[in-house]
Amino acid sequence: MSDVQTYGGDLVEDCLRLVEGGDLEGAQNLLFRVGSEPASQRTDERDAAPRLAAGIIAFAAGELESAAADLSLAASQTRKFCSSLSGVHSFLQATHYLAMVRRSEGQYLAARELLTEALSISEIKNASLQDVAVLYNELGIVCKYEGLFGEAASCYEKALFLLESIANVEDSDMASVYHNIGGLEFSRGDYAAAEMPARRAVAIRERVLGQDSELVAADKAALSPILFELGKIDEAEKLLREALQILESLYGVDHYEVAISIGNLAAIAQSRGRLEEAEALYTRALGALERHLGPEHPEIAPVLHNLGLLRRNRDPEQGCALLVRASEILSASVRSTHPTLSAITEALLDG
């Protein structure tokens, strides 16, 4: 069998469209209609597409362990079909999402290895430019999380060049790259450089997906802290509350993306002098992230940092303990030059 999509049809792409539109239930129902047997129990290579779709849905739902299991099997199955362009596409898609899972788990080295291998195979097999661009975009995210900002910028530049060479039409993949360029410049502390690409991501995605999409909400949530740092606090809070309304309506109040936005809303409340509200929001964000990611995940460190600084004013010992915990978590997963780790170290020295 030379073409894995013979068995999956447009299932994966249809599920992706539903997931990007925030309709997880619709995606799950579509997958269910393929067959009543759970995808995790299938072993026939003909079921690679349903397994890949199941992994994508599980990842979107925050079920990382289930997503990793399905995507690992999908990557293993689709690897057999790399003699065809559609087979290469499915393999790269499965590997891309598996790398996203590993990155979400804080396993940055594992994510990097998956993406490096996928890029090597994409070159050998003459994969589509769009597939290669998506891989470079994800590798850029991993590099940014590791604090390798120069490498991240190079990856985003390659991704954008490839997407621009395909067509003049801006699409959701291009919006993702602009979103990430904005995030990279934010991490570098160049907020003025971050604003334009972040705004462009919102504009493209609203045009492609409409205003109620989860991805539009994520773009607004990413733009908000940039505007906050530029002193545009009213617009920052407005965008963040709009994003939260969409995210909570789609996923409930205890979702990962909701938790990230709650942490940013806490920073806005803190800047406005609403310290009790800020502390409550930081505490809520920390609890949700710990439940979703575990107590030692590097993405918890920024919230610990902010909460530690806030609490240190009234309880120096407790505040210092939070900062130490943040430092220990980050030290285990990023380089010593990482800006968040440097800020935590400086705060401990000042305390």
mmCIF file of C-alpha atoms in Angstrom:
data_model
loop_
_atom_site.group_PDB
_atom_site.id
_atom_site.type_symbol
_atom_site.label_atom_id
_atom_site.label_comp_id
_atom_site.label_asym_id
_atom_site.label_seq_id
_atom_site.Cartn_x
_atom_site.Cartn_y
_atom_site.Cartn_z
ATOM 1 C CA MET A 1 0.000 0.000 0.000
ATOM 2 C CA SER A 2 1.813 3.087 -1.184
ATOM 3 C CA ASP A 3 -0.471 5.862 0.049
ATOM 4 C CA VAL A 4 -1.516 6.144 3.675
ATOM 5 C CA GLN A 5 -4.182 8.698 2.811
ATOM 6 C CA THR A 6 -6.006 6.020 0.818
ATOM 7 C CA TYR A 7 -7.245 4.792 4.168
ATOM 8 C CA GLY A 8 -7.595 8.077 6.010
ATOM 9 C CA GLY A 9 -9.104 10.236 3.295
ATOM 10 C CA ASP A 10 -9.361 13.818 4.480
ATOM 11 C CA LEU A 11 -9.931 12.756 8.091
ATOM 12 C CA VAL A 12 -6.814 14.407 9.509
ATOM 13 C CA GLU A 13 -7.329 17.686 7.650
ATOM 14 C CA ASP A 14 -11.025 17.764 8.569
ATOM 15 C CA CYS A 15 -10.173 17.155 12.231
ATOM 16 C CA LEU A 16 -7.503 19.861 12.083
ATOM 17 C CA ARG A 17 -9.988 22.391 10.733
ATOM 18 C CA LEU A 18 -12.406 21.593 13.546
ATOM 19 C CA VAL A 19 -9.644 21.773 16.187
ATOM 20 C CA GLU A 20 -8.376 25.108 14.846
ATOM 21 C CA GLY A 21 -11.945 26.397 14.980
ATOM 22 C CA GLY A 22 -12.197 25.366 18.628
ATOM 23 C CA ASP A 23 -14.677 22.543 17.968
ATOM 24 C CA LEU A 24 -13.005 19.661 19.805
ATOM 25 C CA GLU A 25 -16.303 17.879 20.263
ATOM 26 C CA GLY A 26 -16.939 18.017 16.515
ATOM 27 C CA ALA A 27 -13.456 16.609 15.840
ATOM 28 C CA GLN A 28 -14.005 13.798 18.336
ATOM 29 C CA ASN A 29 -17.388 12.961 16.803
ATOM 30 C CA LEU A 30 -15.847 12.886 13.336
ATOM 31 C CA LEU A 31 -13.141 10.516 14.535
ATOM 32 C CA PHE A 32 -15.725 8.342 16.282
ATOM 33 C CA ARG A 33 -17.671 7.946 13.062
ATOM 34 C CA VAL A 34 -14.612 6.368 11.435
ATOM 35 C CA GLY A 35 -15.100 3.366 13.671
ATOM 36 C CA SER A 36 -16.232 2.462 17.159
ATOM 37 C CA GLU A 37 -12.908 0.857 18.100
ATOM 38 C CA PRO A 38 -10.644 3.315 20.022
ATOM 39 C CA ALA A 39 -7.707 4.499 17.911
ATOM 40 C CA SER A 40 -5.267 3.566 20.693
ATOM 41 C CA GLN A 41 -6.199 -0.127 20.245
ATOM 42 C CA ARG A 42 -5.671 -0.313 16.488
ATOM 43 C CA THR A 43 -2.541 -1.922 15.110
ATOM 44 C CA ASP A 44 -3.149 -2.152 11.361
ATOM 45 C CA GLU A 45 -1.077 0.311 9.362
ATOM 46 C CA ARG A 46 -4.245 1.297 7.523
ATOM 47 C CA ASP A 47 -5.361 3.082 10.696
ATOM 48 C CA ALA A 48 -2.459 5.537 10.766
ATOM 49 C CA ALA A 49 -4.696 8.445 9.765
ATOM 50 C CA PRO A 50 -7.281 7.864 12.549
ATOM 51 C CA ARG A 51 -4.431 7.440 15.024
ATOM 52 C CA LEU A 52 -2.818 10.684 13.865
ATOM 53 C CA ALA A 53 -6.159 12.483 14.137
ATOM 54 C CA ALA A 54 -6.668 11.052 17.632
ATOM 55 C CA GLY A 55 -3.242 12.314 18.691
ATOM 56 C CA ILE A 56 -3.918 15.806 17.367
ATOM 57 C CA ILE A 57 -7.268 15.954 19.183
ATOM 58 C CA ALA A 58 -5.747 14.675 22.428
ATOM 59 C CA PHE A 59 -2.975 17.268 22.208
ATOM 60 C CA ALA A 60 -5.504 20.063 21.689
ATOM 61 C CA ALA A 61 -7.413 18.804 24.735
ATOM 62 C CA GLY A 62 -4.246 18.900 26.855
ATOM 63 C CA GLU A 63 -4.094 15.094 27.206
ATOM 64 C CA LEU A 64 -0.367 14.852 26.595
ATOM 65 C CA GLU A 65 0.193 11.237 27.591
ATOM 66 C CA SER A 66 -2.576 9.981 25.308
ATOM 67 C CA ALA A 67 -1.400 12.288 22.511
ATOM 68 C CA ALA A 68 2.179 11.012 22.787
ATOM 69 C CA ALA A 69 1.039 7.391 22.562
ATOM 70 C CA ASP A 70 -1.100 7.914 19.461
ATOM 71 C CA LEU A 71 1.373 10.207 17.707
ATOM 72 C CA SER A 72 4.345 7.908 18.359
ATOM 73 C CA LEU A 73 2.460 5.025 16.761
ATOM 74 C CA ALA A 74 1.256 7.207 13.897
ATOM 75 C CA ALA A 75 4.833 8.347 13.190
ATOM 76 C CA SER A 76 6.037 4.748 13.260
ATOM 77 C CA GLN A 77 3.298 3.626 10.866
ATOM 78 C CA THR A 78 3.527 6.515 8.425
ATOM 79 C CA ARG A 79 7.312 6.186 8.212
ATOM 80 C CA LYS A 80 6.617 3.060 6.094
ATOM 81 C CA PHE A 81 4.857 5.183 3.463
ATOM 82 C CA CYS A 82 7.575 7.797 2.867
ATOM 83 C CA SER A 83 7.962 6.589 -0.714
ATOM 84 C CA SER A 84 4.950 8.764 -1.591
ATOM 85 C CA LEU A 85 4.444 12.505 -1.109
ATOM 86 C CA SER A 86 1.247 11.966 0.861
ATOM 87 C CA GLY A 87 3.025 9.406 3.039
ATOM 88 C CA VAL A 88 5.860 11.874 3.707
ATOM 89 C CA HIS A 89 3.292 14.523 4.591
ATOM 90 C CA SER A 90 1.594 12.230 7.111
ATOM 91 C CA PHE A 91 4.911 11.194 8.668
ATOM 92 C CA LEU A 92 6.086 14.796 9.019
ATOM 93 C CA GLN A 93 2.715 15.809 10.437
ATOM 94 C CA ALA A 94 2.835 13.049 13.048
ATOM 95 C CA THR A 95 6.439 13.880 13.971
ATOM 96 C CA HIS A 96 5.648 17.602 14.153
ATOM 97 C CA TYR A 97 2.810 17.053 16.597
ATOM 98 C CA LEU A 98 4.847 14.582 18.633
ATOM 99 C CA ALA A 99 7.570 17.241 18.923
ATOM 100 C CA MET A 100 4.899 19.698 20.096
ATOM 101 C CA VAL A 101 3.911 17.224 22.811
ATOM 102 C CA ARG A 102 7.532 16.810 23.937
ATOM 103 C CA ARG A 103 8.004 20.577 23.973
ATOM 104 C CA SER A 104 4.801 20.953 26.021
ATOM 105 C CA GLU A 105 6.179 18.392 28.468
ATOM 106 C CA GLY A 106 9.350 20.478 28.808
ATOM 107 C CA GLN A 107 11.440 17.839 26.997
ATOM 108 C CA TYR A 108 13.162 20.325 24.729
ATOM 109 C CA LEU A 109 16.051 18.083 23.704
ATOM 110 C CA ALA A 110 13.668 15.293 22.660
ATOM 111 C CA ALA A 111 11.596 17.776 20.661
ATOM 112 C CA ARG A 112 14.686 19.141 18.942
ATOM 113 C CA GLU A 113 15.857 15.633 17.980
ATOM 114 C CA LEU A 114 12.473 14.758 16.471
ATOM 115 C CA LEU A 115 12.378 17.953 14.418
ATOM 116 C CA THR A 116 15.978 17.640 13.251
ATOM 117 C CA GLU A 117 15.308 14.117 12.012
ATOM 118 C CA ALA A 118 12.078 15.210 10.320
ATOM 119 C CA LEU A 119 13.846 18.063 8.538
ATOM 120 C CA SER A 120 16.546 15.680 7.322
ATOM 121 C CA ILE A 121 13.941 13.282 5.950
ATOM 122 C CA SER A 122 11.984 16.157 4.402
ATOM 123 C CA GLU A 123 15.084 17.133 2.412
ATOM 124 C CA ILE A 124 15.752 13.595 1.216
ATOM 125 C CA LYS A 125 12.121 13.006 0.242
ATOM 126 C CA ASN A 126 11.515 16.440 -1.329
ATOM 127 C CA ALA A 127 8.671 17.253 1.043
ATOM 128 C CA SER A 128 6.321 20.149 0.384
ATOM 129 C CA LEU A 129 7.579 23.623 1.247
ATOM 130 C CA GLN A 130 4.659 24.097 3.625
ATOM 131 C CA ASP A 131 5.523 20.957 5.594
ATOM 132 C CA VAL A 132 9.154 22.090 5.885
ATOM 133 C CA ALA A 133 8.075 25.583 6.959
ATOM 134 C CA VAL A 134 5.897 24.135 9.719
ATOM 135 C CA LEU A 135 8.837 22.098 11.019
ATOM 136 C CA TYR A 136 11.160 25.117 11.051
ATOM 137 C CA ASN A 137 8.490 27.113 12.867
ATOM 138 C CA GLU A 138 8.222 24.483 15.599
ATOM 139 C CA LEU A 139 12.017 24.180 15.869
ATOM 140 C CA GLY A 140 12.109 27.943 16.367
ATOM 141 C CA ILE A 141 9.696 27.615 19.283
ATOM 142 C CA VAL A 142 11.872 24.943 20.894
ATOM 143 C CA CYS A 143 14.984 27.094 20.449
ATOM 144 C CA LYS A 144 13.214 30.061 22.029
ATOM 145 C CA TYR A 145 12.195 27.997 25.048
ATOM 146 C CA GLU A 146 15.821 26.899 25.405
ATOM 147 C CA GLY A 147 16.948 30.531 25.301
ATOM 148 C CA LEU A 148 18.663 30.111 21.921
ATOM 149 C CA PHE A 149 17.212 33.290 20.477
ATOM 150 C CA GLY A 150 19.548 33.589 17.491
ATOM 151 C CA GLU A 151 18.759 30.045 16.343
ATOM 152 C CA ALA A 152 15.055 30.659 16.883
ATOM 153 C CA ALA A 153 15.157 33.797 14.723
ATOM 154 C CA SER A 154 16.923 31.858 11.952
ATOM 155 C CA CYS A 155 14.271 29.130 12.037
ATOM 156 C CA TYR A 156 11.422 31.637 11.851
ATOM 157 C CA GLU A 157 13.141 33.443 8.984
ATOM 158 C CA LYS A 158 13.386 30.179 7.032
ATOM 159 C CA ALA A 159 9.769 29.298 7.765
ATOM 160 C CA LEU A 160 8.513 32.700 6.632
ATOM 161 C CA PHE A 161 10.629 32.608 3.461
ATOM 162 C CA LEU A 162 9.234 29.186 2.524
ATOM 163 C CA LEU A 163 5.635 30.204 3.151
ATOM 164 C CA GLU A 164 6.032 33.429 1.175
ATOM 165 C CA SER A 165 7.488 31.479 -1.736
ATOM 166 C CA ILE A 166 4.422 29.232 -1.964
ATOM 167 C CA ALA A 167 1.835 31.933 -2.628
ATOM 168 C CA ASN A 168 0.994 35.529 -1.874
ATOM 169 C CA VAL A 169 -2.029 34.507 0.150
ATOM 170 C CA GLU A 170 -1.529 34.813 3.902
ATOM 171 C CA ASP A 171 -2.769 31.763 5.812
ATOM 172 C CA SER A 172 -2.919 30.355 9.314
ATOM 173 C CA ASP A 173 0.605 28.883 9.094
ATOM 174 C CA MET A 174 1.987 32.305 8.239
ATOM 175 C CA ALA A 175 0.046 33.793 11.140
ATOM 176 C CA SER A 176 1.685 31.228 13.424
ATOM 177 C CA VAL A 177 5.152 32.346 12.338
ATOM 178 C CA TYR A 178 4.310 36.025 12.915
ATOM 179 C CA HIS A 179 2.861 35.068 16.317
ATOM 180 C CA ASN A 180 6.127 33.362 17.210
ATOM 181 C CA ILE A 181 8.328 36.170 15.913
ATOM 182 C CA GLY A 182 6.397 38.511 18.186
ATOM 183 C CA GLY A 183 6.935 36.113 21.071
ATOM 184 C CA LEU A 184 10.656 35.889 20.355
ATOM 185 C CA GLU A 185 11.109 39.658 20.298
ATOM 186 C CA PHE A 186 9.109 39.848 23.517
ATOM 187 C CA SER A 187 11.480 37.335 25.130
ATOM 188 C CA ARG A 188 14.416 39.408 23.900
ATOM 189 C CA GLY A 189 12.887 42.477 25.531
ATOM 190 C CA ASP A 190 12.409 44.340 22.238
ATOM 191 C CA TYR A 191 8.710 45.088 22.712
ATOM 192 C CA ALA A 192 8.532 47.645 19.905
ATOM 193 C CA ALA A 193 9.827 45.031 17.433
ATOM 194 C CA ALA A 194 7.366 42.483 18.817
ATOM 195 C CA GLU A 195 4.228 44.575 18.291
ATOM 196 C CA MET A 196 3.964 44.533 14.487
ATOM 197 C CA PRO A 197 4.296 40.781 13.905
ATOM 198 C CA ALA A 198 1.989 40.040 16.838
ATOM 199 C CA ARG A 199 -0.673 42.396 15.471
ATOM 200 C CA ARG A 200 -0.241 40.910 12.010
ATOM 201 C CA ALA A 201 -0.843 37.419 13.393
ATOM 202 C CA VAL A 202 -4.151 38.547 14.898
ATOM 203 C CA ALA A 203 -5.241 40.246 11.659
ATOM 204 C CA ILE A 204 -4.389 37.258 9.437
ATOM 205 C CA ARG A 205 -5.979 34.709 11.708
ATOM 206 C CA GLU A 206 -9.181 36.711 12.166
ATOM 207 C CA ARG A 207 -9.488 36.951 8.383
ATOM 208 C CA VAL A 208 -8.845 33.217 7.909
ATOM 209 C CA LEU A 209 -10.651 31.708 10.905
ATOM 210 C CA GLY A 210 -13.039 34.366 12.208
ATOM 211 C CA GLN A 211 -13.008 36.147 15.558
ATOM 212 C CA ASP A 212 -14.174 33.240 17.739
ATOM 213 C CA SER A 213 -11.352 30.805 16.974
ATOM 214 C CA GLU A 214 -9.122 29.456 19.728
ATOM 215 C CA LEU A 215 -6.087 30.434 17.649
ATOM 216 C CA VAL A 216 -7.318 34.025 17.357
ATOM 217 C CA ALA A 217 -7.738 34.057 21.122
ATOM 218 C CA ALA A 218 -4.195 32.722 21.526
ATOM 219 C CA ASP A 219 -2.893 35.460 19.216
ATOM 220 C CA LYS A 220 -4.671 38.136 21.252
ATOM 221 C CA ALA A 221 -3.374 36.628 24.478
ATOM 222 C CA ALA A 222 0.181 36.795 23.064
ATOM 223 C CA LEU A 223 -0.214 40.391 21.872
ATOM 224 C CA SER A 224 -1.529 41.530 25.248
ATOM 225 C CA PRO A 225 1.726 41.291 27.280
ATOM 226 C CA ILE A 226 3.595 43.053 24.467
ATOM 227 C CA LEU A 227 1.178 45.980 24.661
ATOM 228 C CA PHE A 228 1.421 45.892 28.446
ATOM 229 C CA GLU A 229 5.195 46.344 28.297
ATOM 230 C CA LEU A 230 4.717 49.208 25.827
ATOM 231 C CA GLY A 231 2.468 50.974 28.339
ATOM 232 C CA LYS A 232 -0.748 50.308 26.377
ATOM 233 C CA ILE A 233 -2.328 48.744 29.424
ATOM 234 C CA ASP A 234 -5.988 49.427 28.635
ATOM 235 C CA GLU A 235 -5.740 47.729 25.229
ATOM 236 C CA ALA A 236 -3.691 44.916 26.734
ATOM 237 C CA GLU A 237 -6.347 44.165 29.344
ATOM 238 C CA LYS A 238 -9.170 44.436 26.805
ATOM 239 C CA LEU A 239 -7.520 41.955 24.432
ATOM 240 C CA LEU A 240 -6.690 39.558 27.238
ATOM 241 C CA ARG A 241 -10.246 39.531 28.567
ATOM 242 C CA GLU A 242 -11.558 38.944 25.025
ATOM 243 C CA ALA A 243 -9.162 36.027 24.668
ATOM 244 C CA LEU A 244 -10.137 34.575 28.033
ATOM 245 C CA GLN A 245 -13.821 34.738 27.182
ATOM 246 C CA ILE A 246 -13.218 32.638 24.060
ATOM 247 C CA LEU A 247 -10.822 30.197 25.721
ATOM 248 C CA GLU A 248 -13.031 29.606 28.751
ATOM 249 C CA SER A 249 -16.097 29.108 26.570
ATOM 250 C CA LEU A 250 -14.238 26.486 24.537
ATOM 251 C CA TYR A 251 -12.255 24.673 27.206
ATOM 252 C CA GLY A 252 -13.517 25.667 30.636
ATOM 253 C CA VAL A 253 -11.739 27.568 33.388
ATOM 254 C CA ASP A 254 -8.957 25.040 34.089
ATOM 255 C CA HIS A 255 -7.329 24.714 30.652
ATOM 256 C CA TYR A 256 -3.613 25.291 29.995
ATOM 257 C CA GLU A 257 -4.144 28.268 27.673
ATOM 258 C CA VAL A 258 -6.565 29.780 30.175
ATOM 259 C CA ALA A 259 -3.944 29.415 32.909
ATOM 260 C CA ILE A 260 -1.311 31.250 30.847
ATOM 261 C CA SER A 261 -3.725 34.116 30.188
ATOM 262 C CA ILE A 262 -4.744 34.259 33.851
ATOM 263 C CA GLY A 263 -1.077 34.689 34.772
ATOM 264 C CA ASN A 264 -0.783 37.615 32.359
ATOM 265 C CA LEU A 265 -3.998 39.138 33.697
ATOM 266 C CA ALA A 266 -2.451 38.920 37.164
ATOM 267 C CA ALA A 267 0.487 41.020 35.971
ATOM 268 C CA ILE A 268 -1.918 43.680 34.699
ATOM 269 C CA ALA A 269 -3.804 43.676 37.996
ATOM 270 C CA GLN A 270 -0.497 43.993 39.858
ATOM 271 C CA SER A 271 0.542 46.965 37.725
ATOM 272 C CA ARG A 272 -2.736 48.702 38.559
ATOM 273 C CA GLY A 273 -2.177 48.199 42.273
ATOM 274 C CA ARG A 274 -4.853 45.501 42.658
ATOM 275 C CA LEU A 275 -2.483 43.304 44.651
ATOM 276 C CA GLU A 276 -5.001 40.953 46.266
ATOM 277 C CA GLU A 277 -6.564 40.261 42.880
ATOM 278 C CA ALA A 278 -3.120 39.750 41.356
ATOM 279 C CA GLU A 279 -2.097 37.264 44.032
ATOM 280 C CA ALA A 280 -5.336 35.308 43.642
ATOM 281 C CA LEU A 281 -4.863 35.170 39.864
ATOM 282 C CA TYR A 282 -1.206 34.096 40.101
ATOM 283 C CA THR A 283 -2.194 31.387 42.584
ATOM 284 C CA ARG A 284 -4.975 30.169 40.290
ATOM 285 C CA ALA A 285 -2.648 30.130 37.268
ATOM 286 C CA LEU A 286 0.045 28.253 39.201
ATOM 287 C CA GLY A 287 -2.405 25.605 40.400
ATOM 288 C CA ALA A 288 -3.774 25.016 36.906
ATOM 289 C CA LEU A 289 -0.306 24.784 35.346
ATOM 290 C CA GLU A 290 0.855 22.342 38.008
ATOM 291 C CA ARG A 291 -2.173 20.148 37.344
ATOM 292 C CA HIS A 292 -1.612 20.185 33.586
ATOM 293 C CA LEU A 293 2.185 20.137 33.401
ATOM 294 C CA GLY A 294 3.387 18.790 36.731
ATOM 295 C CA PRO A 295 5.210 20.632 39.538
ATOM 296 C CA GLU A 296 8.643 20.701 37.860
ATOM 297 C CA HIS A 297 7.759 21.965 34.381
ATOM 298 C CA PRO A 298 9.819 24.987 33.215
ATOM 299 C CA GLU A 299 6.704 26.930 32.154
ATOM 300 C CA ILE A 300 5.724 27.158 35.818
ATOM 301 C CA ALA A 301 8.853 29.167 36.655
ATOM 302 C CA PRO A 302 7.662 32.595 35.367
ATOM 303 C CA VAL A 303 4.496 32.395 37.491
ATOM 304 C CA LEU A 304 6.536 31.330 40.531
ATOM 305 C CA HIS A 305 8.845 34.266 39.846
ATOM 306 C CA ASN A 306 6.028 36.815 39.685
ATOM 307 C CA LEU A 307 4.188 35.367 42.670
ATOM 308 C CA GLY A 308 7.428 35.239 44.659
ATOM 309 C CA LEU A 309 8.142 38.913 43.998
ATOM 310 C CA LEU A 310 4.600 39.849 45.002
ATOM 311 C CA ARG A 311 4.572 37.823 48.215
ATOM 312 C CA ARG A 312 8.067 38.868 49.240
ATOM 313 C CA ASN A 313 6.770 42.315 50.154
ATOM 314 C CA ARG A 314 4.729 40.941 53.041
ATOM 315 C CA ASP A 315 6.472 37.610 53.697
ATOM 316 C CA PRO A 316 10.146 37.649 52.627
ATOM 317 C CA GLU A 317 10.725 34.014 53.584
ATOM 318 C CA GLN A 318 7.788 32.688 51.575
ATOM 319 C CA GLY A 319 8.607 34.898 48.608
ATOM 320 C CA CYS A 320 12.212 33.739 48.607
ATOM 321 C CA ALA A 321 11.106 30.097 48.727
ATOM 322 C CA LEU A 322 9.036 30.575 45.582
ATOM 323 C CA LEU A 323 11.957 32.238 43.808
ATOM 324 C CA VAL A 324 14.320 29.429 44.798
ATOM 325 C CA ARG A 325 11.856 26.867 43.487
ATOM 326 C CA ALA A 326 11.582 28.762 40.186
ATOM 327 C CA SER A 327 15.370 28.891 39.900
ATOM 328 C CA GLU A 328 15.769 25.158 40.557
ATOM 329 C CA ILE A 329 13.121 24.248 37.971
ATOM 330 C CA LEU A 330 14.616 26.395 35.216
ATOM 331 C CA SER A 331 18.228 25.488 35.995
ATOM 332 C CA ALA A 332 17.409 21.874 35.176
ATOM 333 C CA SER A 333 16.117 22.599 31.673
ATOM 334 C CA VAL A 334 17.615 25.812 30.223
ATOM 335 C CA ARG A 335 20.997 27.444 29.861
ATOM 336 C CA SER A 336 22.274 29.817 32.525
ATOM 337 C CA THR A 337 21.896 32.752 30.122
ATOM 338 C CA HIS A 338 18.128 32.287 29.794
ATOM 339 C CA PRO A 339 16.539 35.709 30.567
ATOM 340 C CA THR A 340 13.905 34.397 32.979
ATOM 341 C CA LEU A 341 16.507 32.462 34.941
ATOM 342 C CA SER A 342 18.736 35.539 34.985
ATOM 343 C CA ALA A 343 15.855 37.665 36.314
ATOM 344 C CA ILE A 344 15.133 35.119 39.048
ATOM 345 C CA THR A 345 18.808 34.977 40.028
ATOM 346 C CA GLU A 346 18.950 38.769 40.203
ATOM 347 C CA ALA A 347 15.809 38.850 42.351
ATOM 348 C CA LEU A 348 17.324 36.348 44.786
ATOM 349 C CA LEU A 349 20.515 38.375 45.031
ATOM 350 C CA ASP A 350 18.536 41.565 45.649
ATOM 351 C CA GLY A 351 16.459 39.842 48.320
#
